[in-house]
Short mmCIF file of C-alpha atoms and ligand atoms in Angstrom, two decimals:
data_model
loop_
_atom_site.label_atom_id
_atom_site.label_comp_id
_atom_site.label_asym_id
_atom_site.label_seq_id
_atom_site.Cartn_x
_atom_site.Cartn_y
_atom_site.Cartn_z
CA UNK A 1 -9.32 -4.63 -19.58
CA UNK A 2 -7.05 -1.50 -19.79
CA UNK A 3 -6.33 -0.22 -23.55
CA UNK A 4 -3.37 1.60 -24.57
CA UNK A 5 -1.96 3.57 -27.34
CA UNK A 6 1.67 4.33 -27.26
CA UNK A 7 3.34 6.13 -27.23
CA UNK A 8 1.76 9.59 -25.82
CA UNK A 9 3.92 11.99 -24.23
CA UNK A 10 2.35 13.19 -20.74
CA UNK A 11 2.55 17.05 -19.50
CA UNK A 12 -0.08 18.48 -16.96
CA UNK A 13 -0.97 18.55 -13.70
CA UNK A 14 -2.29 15.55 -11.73
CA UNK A 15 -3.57 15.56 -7.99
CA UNK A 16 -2.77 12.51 -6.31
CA UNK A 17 -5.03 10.59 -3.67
CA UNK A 18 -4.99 9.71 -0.38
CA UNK A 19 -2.98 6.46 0.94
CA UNK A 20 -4.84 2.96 0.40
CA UNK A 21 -1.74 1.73 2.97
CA UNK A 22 -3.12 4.45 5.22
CA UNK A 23 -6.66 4.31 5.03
CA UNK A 24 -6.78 0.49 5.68
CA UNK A 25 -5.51 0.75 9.06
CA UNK A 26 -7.33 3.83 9.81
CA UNK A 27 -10.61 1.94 8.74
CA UNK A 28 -9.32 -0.65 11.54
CA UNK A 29 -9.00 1.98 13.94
CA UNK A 30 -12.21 3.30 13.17
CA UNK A 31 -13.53 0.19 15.25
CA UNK A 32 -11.87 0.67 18.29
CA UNK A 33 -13.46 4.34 18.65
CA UNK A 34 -16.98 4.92 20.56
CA UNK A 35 -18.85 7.48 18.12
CA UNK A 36 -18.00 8.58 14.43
CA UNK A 37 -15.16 9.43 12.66
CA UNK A 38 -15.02 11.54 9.45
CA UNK A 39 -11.93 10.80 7.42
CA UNK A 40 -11.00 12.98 4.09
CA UNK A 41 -8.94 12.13 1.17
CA UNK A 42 -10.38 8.65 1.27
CA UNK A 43 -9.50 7.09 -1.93
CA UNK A 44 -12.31 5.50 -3.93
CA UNK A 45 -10.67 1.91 -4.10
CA UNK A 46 -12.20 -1.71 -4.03
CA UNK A 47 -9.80 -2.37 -1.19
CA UNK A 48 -11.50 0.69 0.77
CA UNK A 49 -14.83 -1.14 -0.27
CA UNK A 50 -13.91 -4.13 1.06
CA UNK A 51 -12.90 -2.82 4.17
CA UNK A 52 -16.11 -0.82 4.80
CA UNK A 53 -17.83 -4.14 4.08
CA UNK A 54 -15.85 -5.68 6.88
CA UNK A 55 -16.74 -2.59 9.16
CA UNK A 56 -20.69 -2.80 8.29
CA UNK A 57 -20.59 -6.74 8.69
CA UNK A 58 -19.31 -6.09 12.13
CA UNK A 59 -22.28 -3.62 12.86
CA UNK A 60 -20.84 -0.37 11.52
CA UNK A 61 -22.71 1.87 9.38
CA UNK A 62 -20.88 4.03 6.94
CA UNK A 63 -21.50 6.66 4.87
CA UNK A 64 -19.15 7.99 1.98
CA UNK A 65 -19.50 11.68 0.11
CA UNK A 66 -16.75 12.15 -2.40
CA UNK A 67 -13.53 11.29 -0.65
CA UNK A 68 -15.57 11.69 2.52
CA UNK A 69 -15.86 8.42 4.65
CA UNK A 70 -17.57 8.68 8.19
CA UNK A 71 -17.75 5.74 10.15
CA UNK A 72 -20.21 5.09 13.22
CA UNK A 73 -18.73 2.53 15.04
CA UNK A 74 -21.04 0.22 17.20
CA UNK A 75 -19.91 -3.13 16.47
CA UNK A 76 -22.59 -5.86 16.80
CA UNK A 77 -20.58 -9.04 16.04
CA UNK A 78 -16.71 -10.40 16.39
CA UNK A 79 -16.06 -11.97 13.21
CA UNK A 80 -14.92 -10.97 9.66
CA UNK A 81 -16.80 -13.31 6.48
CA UNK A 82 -13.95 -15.72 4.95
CA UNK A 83 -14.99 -14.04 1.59
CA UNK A 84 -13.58 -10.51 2.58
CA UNK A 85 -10.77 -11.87 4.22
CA UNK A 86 -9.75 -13.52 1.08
CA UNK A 87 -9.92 -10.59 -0.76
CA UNK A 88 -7.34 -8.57 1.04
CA UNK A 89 -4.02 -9.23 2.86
CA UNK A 90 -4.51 -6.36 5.37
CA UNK A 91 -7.91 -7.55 6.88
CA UNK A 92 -5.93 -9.20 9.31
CA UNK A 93 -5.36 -5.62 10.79
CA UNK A 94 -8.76 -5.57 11.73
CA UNK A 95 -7.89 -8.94 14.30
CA UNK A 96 -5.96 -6.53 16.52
CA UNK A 97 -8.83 -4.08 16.55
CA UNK A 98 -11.64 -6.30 16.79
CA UNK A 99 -10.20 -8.40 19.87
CA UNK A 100 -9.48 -4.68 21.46
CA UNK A 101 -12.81 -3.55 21.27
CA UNK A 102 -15.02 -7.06 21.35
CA UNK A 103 -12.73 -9.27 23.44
CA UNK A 104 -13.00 -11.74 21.16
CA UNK A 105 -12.52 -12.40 17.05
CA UNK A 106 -12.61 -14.66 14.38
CA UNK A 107 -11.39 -14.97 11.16
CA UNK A 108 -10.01 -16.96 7.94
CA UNK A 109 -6.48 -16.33 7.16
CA UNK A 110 -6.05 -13.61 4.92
CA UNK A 111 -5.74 -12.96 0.71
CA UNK A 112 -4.07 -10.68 -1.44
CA UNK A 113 -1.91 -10.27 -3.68
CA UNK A 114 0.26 -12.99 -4.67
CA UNK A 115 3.56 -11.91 -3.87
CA UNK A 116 4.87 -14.92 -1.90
CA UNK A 117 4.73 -16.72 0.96
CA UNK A 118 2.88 -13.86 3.45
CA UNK A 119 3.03 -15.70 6.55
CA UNK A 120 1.10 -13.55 10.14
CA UNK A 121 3.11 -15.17 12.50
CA UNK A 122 4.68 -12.07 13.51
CA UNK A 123 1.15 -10.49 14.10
CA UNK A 124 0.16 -13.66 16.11
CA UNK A 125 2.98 -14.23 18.46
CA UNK A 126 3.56 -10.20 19.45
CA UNK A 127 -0.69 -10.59 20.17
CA UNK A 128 -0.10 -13.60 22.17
CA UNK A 129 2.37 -11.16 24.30
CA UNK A 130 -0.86 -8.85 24.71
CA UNK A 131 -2.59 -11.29 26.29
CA UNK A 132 -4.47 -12.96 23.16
CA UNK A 133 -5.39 -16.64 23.19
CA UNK A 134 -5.20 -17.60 19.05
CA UNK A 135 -5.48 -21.11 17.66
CA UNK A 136 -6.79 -22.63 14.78
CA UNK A 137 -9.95 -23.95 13.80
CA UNK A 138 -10.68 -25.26 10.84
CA UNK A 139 -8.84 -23.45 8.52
CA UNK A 140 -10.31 -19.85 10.55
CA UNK A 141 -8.47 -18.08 13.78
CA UNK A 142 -10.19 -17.91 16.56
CA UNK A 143 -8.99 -15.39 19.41
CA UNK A 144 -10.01 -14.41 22.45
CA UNK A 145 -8.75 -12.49 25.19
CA UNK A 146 -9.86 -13.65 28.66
CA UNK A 147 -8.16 -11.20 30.90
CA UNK A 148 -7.91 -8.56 28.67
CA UNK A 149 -5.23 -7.15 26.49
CA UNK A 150 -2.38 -5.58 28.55
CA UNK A 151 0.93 -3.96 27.82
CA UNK A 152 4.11 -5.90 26.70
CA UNK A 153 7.44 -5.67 25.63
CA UNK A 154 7.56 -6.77 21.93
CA UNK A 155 10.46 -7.06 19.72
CA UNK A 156 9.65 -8.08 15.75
CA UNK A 157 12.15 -9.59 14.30
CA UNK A 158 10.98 -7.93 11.46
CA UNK A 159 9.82 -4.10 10.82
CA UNK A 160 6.83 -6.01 9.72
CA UNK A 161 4.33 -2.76 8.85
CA UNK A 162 0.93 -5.02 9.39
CA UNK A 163 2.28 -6.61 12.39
CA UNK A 164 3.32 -3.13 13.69
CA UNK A 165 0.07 -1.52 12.85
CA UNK A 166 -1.75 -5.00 14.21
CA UNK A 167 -0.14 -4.29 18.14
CA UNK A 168 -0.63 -0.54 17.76
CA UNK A 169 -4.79 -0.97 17.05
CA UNK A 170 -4.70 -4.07 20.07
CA UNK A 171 -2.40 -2.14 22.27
CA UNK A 172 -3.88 1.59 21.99
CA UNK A 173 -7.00 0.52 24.35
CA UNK A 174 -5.36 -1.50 27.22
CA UNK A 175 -3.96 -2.15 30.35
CA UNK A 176 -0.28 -0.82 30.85
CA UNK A 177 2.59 0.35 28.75
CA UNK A 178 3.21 -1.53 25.10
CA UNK A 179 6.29 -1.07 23.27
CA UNK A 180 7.49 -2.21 20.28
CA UNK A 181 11.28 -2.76 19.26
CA UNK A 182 11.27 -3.12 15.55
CA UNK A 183 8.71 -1.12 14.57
CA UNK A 184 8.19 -0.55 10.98
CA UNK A 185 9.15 3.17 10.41
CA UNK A 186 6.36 3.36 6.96
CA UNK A 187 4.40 6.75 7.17
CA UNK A 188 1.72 4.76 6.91
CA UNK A 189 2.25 4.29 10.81
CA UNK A 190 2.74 7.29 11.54
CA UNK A 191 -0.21 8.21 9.63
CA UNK A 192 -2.26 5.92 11.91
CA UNK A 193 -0.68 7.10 15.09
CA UNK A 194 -1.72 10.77 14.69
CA UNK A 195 -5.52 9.34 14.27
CA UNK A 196 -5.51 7.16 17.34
CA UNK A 197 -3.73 9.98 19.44
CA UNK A 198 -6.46 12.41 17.88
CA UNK A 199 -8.85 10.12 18.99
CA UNK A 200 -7.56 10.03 23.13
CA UNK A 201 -4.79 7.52 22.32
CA UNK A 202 -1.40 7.81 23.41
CA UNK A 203 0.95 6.66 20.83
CA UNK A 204 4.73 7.74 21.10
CA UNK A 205 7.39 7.21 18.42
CA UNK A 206 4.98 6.16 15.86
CA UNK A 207 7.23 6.27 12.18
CA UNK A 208 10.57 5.69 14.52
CA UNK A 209 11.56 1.96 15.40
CA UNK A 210 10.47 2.37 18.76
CA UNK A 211 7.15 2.72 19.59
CA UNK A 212 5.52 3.49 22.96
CA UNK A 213 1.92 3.09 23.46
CA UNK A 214 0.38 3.87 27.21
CA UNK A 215 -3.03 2.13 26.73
CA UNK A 216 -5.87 4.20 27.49
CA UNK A 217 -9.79 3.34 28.58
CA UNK A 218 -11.69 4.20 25.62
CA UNK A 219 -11.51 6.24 22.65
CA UNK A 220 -13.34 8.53 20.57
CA UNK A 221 -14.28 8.97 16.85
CA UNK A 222 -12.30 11.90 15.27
CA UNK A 223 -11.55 13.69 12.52
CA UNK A 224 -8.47 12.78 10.24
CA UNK A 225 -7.13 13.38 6.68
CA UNK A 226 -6.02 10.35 4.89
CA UNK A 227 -1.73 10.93 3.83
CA UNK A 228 -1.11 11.20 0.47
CA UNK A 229 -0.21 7.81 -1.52
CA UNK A 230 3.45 8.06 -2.25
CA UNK A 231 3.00 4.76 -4.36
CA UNK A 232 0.36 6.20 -6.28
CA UNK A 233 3.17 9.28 -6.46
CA UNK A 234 5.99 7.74 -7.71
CA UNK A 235 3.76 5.28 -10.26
CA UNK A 236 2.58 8.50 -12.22
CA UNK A 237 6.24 9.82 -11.85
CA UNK A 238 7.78 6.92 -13.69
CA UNK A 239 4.59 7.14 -16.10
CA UNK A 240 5.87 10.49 -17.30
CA UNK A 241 9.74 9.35 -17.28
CA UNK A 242 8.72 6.55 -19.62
CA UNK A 243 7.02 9.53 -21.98
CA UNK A 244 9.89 11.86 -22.07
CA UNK A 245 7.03 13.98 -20.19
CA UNK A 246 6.39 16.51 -18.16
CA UNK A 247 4.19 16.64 -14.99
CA UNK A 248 3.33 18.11 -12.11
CA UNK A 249 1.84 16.46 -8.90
CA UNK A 250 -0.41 18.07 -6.28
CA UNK A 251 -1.14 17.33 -2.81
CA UNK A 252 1.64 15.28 -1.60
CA UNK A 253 3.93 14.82 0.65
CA UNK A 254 7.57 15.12 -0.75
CA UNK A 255 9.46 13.90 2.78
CA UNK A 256 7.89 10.65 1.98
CA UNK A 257 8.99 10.68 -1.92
CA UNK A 258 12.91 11.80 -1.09
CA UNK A 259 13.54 7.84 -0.55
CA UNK A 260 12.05 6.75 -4.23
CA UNK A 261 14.55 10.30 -5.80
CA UNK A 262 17.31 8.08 -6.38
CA UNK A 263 16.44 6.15 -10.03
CA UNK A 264 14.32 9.68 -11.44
CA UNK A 265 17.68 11.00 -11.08
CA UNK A 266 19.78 8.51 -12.09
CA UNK A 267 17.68 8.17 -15.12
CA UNK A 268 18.25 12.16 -15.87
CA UNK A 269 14.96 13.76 -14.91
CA UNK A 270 14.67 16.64 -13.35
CA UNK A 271 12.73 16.36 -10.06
CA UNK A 272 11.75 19.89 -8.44
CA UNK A 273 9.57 19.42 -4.82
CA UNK A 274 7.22 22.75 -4.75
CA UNK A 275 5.83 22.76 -1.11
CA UNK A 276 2.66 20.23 -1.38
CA UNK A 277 3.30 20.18 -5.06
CA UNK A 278 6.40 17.93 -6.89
CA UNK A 279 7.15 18.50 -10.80
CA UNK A 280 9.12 16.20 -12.94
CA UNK A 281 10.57 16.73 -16.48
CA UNK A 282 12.02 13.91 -18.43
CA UNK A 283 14.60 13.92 -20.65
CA UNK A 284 13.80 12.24 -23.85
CA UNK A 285 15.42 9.04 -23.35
CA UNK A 286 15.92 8.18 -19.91
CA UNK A 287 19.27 6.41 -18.73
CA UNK A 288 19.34 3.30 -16.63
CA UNK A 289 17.58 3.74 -12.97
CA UNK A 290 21.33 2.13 -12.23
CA UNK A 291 21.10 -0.27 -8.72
CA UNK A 292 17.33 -0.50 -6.44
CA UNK A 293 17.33 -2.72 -3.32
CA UNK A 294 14.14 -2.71 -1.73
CA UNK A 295 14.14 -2.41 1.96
CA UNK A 296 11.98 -1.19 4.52
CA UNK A 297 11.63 2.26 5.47
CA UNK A 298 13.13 4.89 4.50
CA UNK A 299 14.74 2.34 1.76
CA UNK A 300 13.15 1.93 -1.14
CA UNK A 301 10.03 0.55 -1.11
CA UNK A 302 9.54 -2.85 -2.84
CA UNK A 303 6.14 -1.60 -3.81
CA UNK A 304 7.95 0.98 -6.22
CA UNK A 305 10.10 -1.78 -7.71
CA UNK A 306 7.99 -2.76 -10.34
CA UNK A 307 6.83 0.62 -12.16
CA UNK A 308 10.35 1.53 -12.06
CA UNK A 309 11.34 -1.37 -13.58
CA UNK A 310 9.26 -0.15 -16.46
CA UNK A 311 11.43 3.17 -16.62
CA UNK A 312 14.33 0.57 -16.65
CA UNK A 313 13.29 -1.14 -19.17
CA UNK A 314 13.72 1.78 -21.65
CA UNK A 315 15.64 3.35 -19.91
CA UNK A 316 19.71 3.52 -22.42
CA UNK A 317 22.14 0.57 -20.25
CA UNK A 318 22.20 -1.77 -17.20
CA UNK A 319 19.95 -1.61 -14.20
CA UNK A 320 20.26 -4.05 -11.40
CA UNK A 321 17.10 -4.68 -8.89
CA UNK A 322 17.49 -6.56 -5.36
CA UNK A 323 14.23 -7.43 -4.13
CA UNK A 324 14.10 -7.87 -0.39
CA UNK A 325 10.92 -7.89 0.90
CA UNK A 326 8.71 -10.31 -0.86
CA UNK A 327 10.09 -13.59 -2.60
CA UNK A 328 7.87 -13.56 -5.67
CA UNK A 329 7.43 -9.84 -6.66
CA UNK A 330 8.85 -10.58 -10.55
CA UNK A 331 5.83 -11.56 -12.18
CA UNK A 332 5.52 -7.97 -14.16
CA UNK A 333 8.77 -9.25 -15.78
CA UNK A 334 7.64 -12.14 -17.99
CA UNK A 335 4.42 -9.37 -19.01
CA UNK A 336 7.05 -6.62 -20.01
CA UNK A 337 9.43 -9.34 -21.67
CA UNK A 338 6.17 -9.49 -23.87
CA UNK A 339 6.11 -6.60 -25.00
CA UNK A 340 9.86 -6.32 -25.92
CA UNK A 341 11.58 -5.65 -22.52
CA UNK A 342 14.71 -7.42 -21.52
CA UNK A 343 15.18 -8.82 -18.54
CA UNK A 344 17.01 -11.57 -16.46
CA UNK A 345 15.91 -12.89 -12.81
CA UNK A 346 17.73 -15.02 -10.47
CA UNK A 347 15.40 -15.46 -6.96
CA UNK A 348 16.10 -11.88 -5.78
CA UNK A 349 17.75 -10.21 -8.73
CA UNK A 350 16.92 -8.90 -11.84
CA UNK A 351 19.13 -7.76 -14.37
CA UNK A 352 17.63 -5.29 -17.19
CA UNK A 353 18.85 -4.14 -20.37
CA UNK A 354 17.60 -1.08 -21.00
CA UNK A 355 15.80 -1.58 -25.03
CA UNK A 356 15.42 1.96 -27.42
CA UNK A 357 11.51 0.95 -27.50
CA UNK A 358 9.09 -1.28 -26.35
CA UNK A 359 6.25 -2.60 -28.41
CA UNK A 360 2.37 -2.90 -27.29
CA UNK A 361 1.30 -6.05 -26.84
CA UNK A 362 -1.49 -8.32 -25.04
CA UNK A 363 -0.74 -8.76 -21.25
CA UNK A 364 -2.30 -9.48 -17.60
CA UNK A 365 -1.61 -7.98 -14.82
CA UNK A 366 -1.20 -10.73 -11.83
CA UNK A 367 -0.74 -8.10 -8.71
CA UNK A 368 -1.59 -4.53 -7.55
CA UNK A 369 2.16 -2.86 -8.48
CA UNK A 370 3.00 -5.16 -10.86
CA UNK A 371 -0.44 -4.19 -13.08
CA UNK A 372 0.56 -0.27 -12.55
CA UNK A 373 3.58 -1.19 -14.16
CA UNK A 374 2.26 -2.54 -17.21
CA UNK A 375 0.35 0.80 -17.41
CA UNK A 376 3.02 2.52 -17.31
CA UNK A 377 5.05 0.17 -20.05
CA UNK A 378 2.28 0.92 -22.19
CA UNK A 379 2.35 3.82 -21.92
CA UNK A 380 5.82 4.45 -23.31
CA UNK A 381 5.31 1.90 -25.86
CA UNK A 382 4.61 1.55 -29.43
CA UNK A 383 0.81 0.52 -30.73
CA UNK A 384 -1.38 -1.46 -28.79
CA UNK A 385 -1.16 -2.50 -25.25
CA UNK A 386 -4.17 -4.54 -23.34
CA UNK A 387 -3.98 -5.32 -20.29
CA UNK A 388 -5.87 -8.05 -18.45
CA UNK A 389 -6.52 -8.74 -14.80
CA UNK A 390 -7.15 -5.04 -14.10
CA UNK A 391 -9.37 -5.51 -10.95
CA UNK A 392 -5.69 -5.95 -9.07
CA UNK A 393 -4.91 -2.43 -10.30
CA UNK A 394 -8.64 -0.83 -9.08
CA UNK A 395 -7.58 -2.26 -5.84
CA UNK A 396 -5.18 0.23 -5.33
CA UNK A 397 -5.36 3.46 -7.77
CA UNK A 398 -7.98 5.30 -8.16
CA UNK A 399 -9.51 6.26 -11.70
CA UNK A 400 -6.08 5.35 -13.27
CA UNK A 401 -7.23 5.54 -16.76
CA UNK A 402 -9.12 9.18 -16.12
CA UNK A 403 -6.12 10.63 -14.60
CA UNK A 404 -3.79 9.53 -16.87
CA UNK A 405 -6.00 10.72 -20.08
CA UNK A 406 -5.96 14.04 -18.67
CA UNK A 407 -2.64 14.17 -18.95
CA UNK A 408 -2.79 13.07 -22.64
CA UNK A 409 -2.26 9.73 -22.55
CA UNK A 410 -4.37 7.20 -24.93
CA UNK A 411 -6.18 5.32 -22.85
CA UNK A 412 -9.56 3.64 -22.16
CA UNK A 413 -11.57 0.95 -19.61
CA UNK A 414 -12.55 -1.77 -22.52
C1 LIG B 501 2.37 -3.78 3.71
O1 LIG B 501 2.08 -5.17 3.63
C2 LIG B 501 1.69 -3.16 2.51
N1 LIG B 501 0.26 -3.39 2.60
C3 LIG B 501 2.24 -3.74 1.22
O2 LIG B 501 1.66 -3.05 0.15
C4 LIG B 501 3.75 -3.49 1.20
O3 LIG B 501 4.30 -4.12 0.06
C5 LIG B 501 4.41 -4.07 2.46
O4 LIG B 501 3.76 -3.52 3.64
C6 LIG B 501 5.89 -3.78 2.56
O5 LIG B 501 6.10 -2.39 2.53
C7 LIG B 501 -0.48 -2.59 3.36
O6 LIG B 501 -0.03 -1.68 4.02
C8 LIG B 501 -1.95 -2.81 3.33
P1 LIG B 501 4.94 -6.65 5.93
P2 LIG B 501 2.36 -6.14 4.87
O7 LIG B 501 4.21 -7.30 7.05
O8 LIG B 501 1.98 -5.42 6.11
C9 LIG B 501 7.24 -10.86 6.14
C10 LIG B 501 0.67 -2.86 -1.97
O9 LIG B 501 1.01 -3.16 -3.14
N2 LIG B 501 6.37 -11.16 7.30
O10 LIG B 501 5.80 -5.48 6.23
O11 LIG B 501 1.73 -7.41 4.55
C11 LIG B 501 6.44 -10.89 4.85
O12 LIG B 501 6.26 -12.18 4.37
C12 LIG B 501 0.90 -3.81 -0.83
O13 LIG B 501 0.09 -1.81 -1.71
C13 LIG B 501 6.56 -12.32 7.99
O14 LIG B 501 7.47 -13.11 7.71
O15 LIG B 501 3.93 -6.25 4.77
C14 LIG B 501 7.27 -10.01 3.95
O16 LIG B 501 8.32 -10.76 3.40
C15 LIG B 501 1.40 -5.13 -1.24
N3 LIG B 501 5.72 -12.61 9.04
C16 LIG B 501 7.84 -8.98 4.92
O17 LIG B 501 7.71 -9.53 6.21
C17 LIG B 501 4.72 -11.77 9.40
O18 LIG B 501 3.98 -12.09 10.35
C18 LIG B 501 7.14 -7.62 4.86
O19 LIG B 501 5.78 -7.78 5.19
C19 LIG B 501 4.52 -10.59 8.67
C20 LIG B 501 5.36 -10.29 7.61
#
């Protein structure tokens, strides 16, 4: 459980930590590469933990110092343990990298968070063009790839950003030229990109909707610093908004925060990008974040929707959200109707009426972005908030509770 005690305004200086999005694909790609690789800025999530546990069941040994991860990659085995499949959507990243290195893999399909249907087909047809044989058996996919994975012309119908990274870990060792029409354009992908080329591959386009891949023999560990989280960014940004607060964040990227400006201003904070650095001030009372429509990149990312619905739901008039990406990425709206917040949904829209004050109140968190954003309610609200279900929240930010104490906010792990 999470326990807060609004309302505490924040002010200080918060460093934020390297990309979960970034360093589960990079953990993926760690497979494919004879030899170790040392990666920094590795956040210190259970989502990183499960993914090491995937690489050691596979015949991996890792080692982690701080936010130092290195990887020895000498896989033993082909196939990933139904329980750590379940506990994470992006395993299925490591099917592209497994079949590329063993030839073979097998695997449940994959968990998560809840946020809709989450169907892979997009991932298994554009392997199928790479030469992968997948079917089902009992309830697990099994996939092989008899003559080897070569080059193909692949065109998502979706900027899916697993399916993307999925062909780009299958593709980077292979036979022949690989391209992808579609691509998702994420950082994230870029991010992995600039590993694999470090590593001998040779990726072109990567964080552009076409990507180019020329597959190459083998590849070697390297070394490779982990992006900076621009969720974990913008989720302490709208936790000082909703304080009236005043913070500054170190060691990100601010190219990759420009598309998430658009409701800090609207609200009437003052956003000031200082190099690596980004400082917000927030005006006392925010105004309505106004109209968000997630999209993929460089729209607004749905995984920002819900903590700045939280700023919206204090925030003086009207906001309108469209979300686009995932059917079922509301449920943080019946927790912050709890504690005083109104808001309306209908399937992709929600309507919110900003309220002068929210009050603290007992409620669970039921996904990753939608738990952050009950933080960040609470944090702006008055008396007591505790939240429940907080293991979705570890998944993905680390030490939420120390960071945001430093900053002056009351709260505690109960
Ligand atoms: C990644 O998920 C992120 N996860 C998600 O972050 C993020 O919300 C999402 O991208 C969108 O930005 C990781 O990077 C580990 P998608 P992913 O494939 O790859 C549909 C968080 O909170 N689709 O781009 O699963 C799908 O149903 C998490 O950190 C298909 O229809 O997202 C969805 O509607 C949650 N068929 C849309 O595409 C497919 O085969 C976007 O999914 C694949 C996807």
């Amino acid at each position: 459980m999470i326990i807060i005690d609004g309302p505490a305004r924040l002010s200080g200086e918060i460093p934020v930590q390297g990309a979960k999005n970034s360093t589960l694909p990079l953990l993926a790609a760690a497979l494919l590469c004879k030899g170790q690789t040392v990666l920094y800025n590795c956040p210190d999530l259970s989502d990183v933990d499960t993914a090491v546990k995937i690489l050691e069941h596979l015949g991996c040994s890792c080692s982690r110092t701080d936010d130092r991860l290195i990887i020895d990659s000498a896989p033993t085995r082909c196939d990933v343990p139904p329980d750590l499949m379940r506990e994470m959507r992006s395993s299925i990243v490591f099917l592209g990298a497994i079949l590329s290195r063993c030839g073979e893999a097998k695997m449940c399909f994959p968990g998560g968070c809840e946020l809709g249907p989450r169907p892979i087909d997009l991932h298994l047809s554009a392997l199928a063009k790479l030469g992968a044989e997948i079917r089902e058996e009992g309830g697990c996919l099994v996939a092989r790839a008899p003559g080897g994975i070569h080059g193909a012309y692949i065109s998502l119908s979706f900027p899916s950003v697993g399916a993307t990274e999925n062909v780009m870990l299958a593709a980077c060792c292979s036979e022949g030229t690989t391209v992808i029409a579609n691509a998702a354009r994420e950082p994230e992908i870029a991010d992995l990109a600039r590993y694999l080329n470090r590593c001998g591959g040779r990726i072109y386009g990567a964080g552009e909707s076409c990507i180019i891949i020329d597959g190459v023999q083998e590849l070697y560990g390297a070394e490779h610093r982990v992006m900076p989280d621009r969720i974990a960014a913008v989720t302490y940004m709208a936790a000082a908004a909703v304080t009236g607060g005043s913070i500054t964040l170190t060691g990100v990227d601010n190219a990759h925060i420009m598309p998430m400006l658009s409701p800090f201003e609207e609200s009437g904070c003052v956003v000031r990008p200082l190099g690596g650095a980004l400082n917000l001030m927030a005006p006392q009372r925010l105004r309505a974040v106004k109209h968000i429509r997630t999209m993929p990149y460089p729209g607004f990312p749905t995984d920002a929707q819900p903590v700045v619905m939280s700023m919206a739901a204090v925030g003086e008039g009207t906001s309108i959200f469209v979300e686009n990406i995932f059917e079922n990425r509301y449920k943080h709206a019946a927790e912050l109707a709890r504690m005083g917040a109104s808001i309306k949904l209908e399937g992709k829209v929600a309507v919110v009426e900003g309220v002068e004050a929210l009050h603290g109140a007992p409620v669970t968190a039921w996904d990753l972005r939608g738990g952050a954003a009950l933080v960040v309610a609470g944090l702006a609200a008055q008396g007591r908030t505790e939240i429940t279900g907080t293991w979705h929240i570890r998944r993905g930010y680390e030490n939420i509770t120390g960071r945001l104490a430093d900053l002056g906010a009351r709260i505690r792990e109960g």
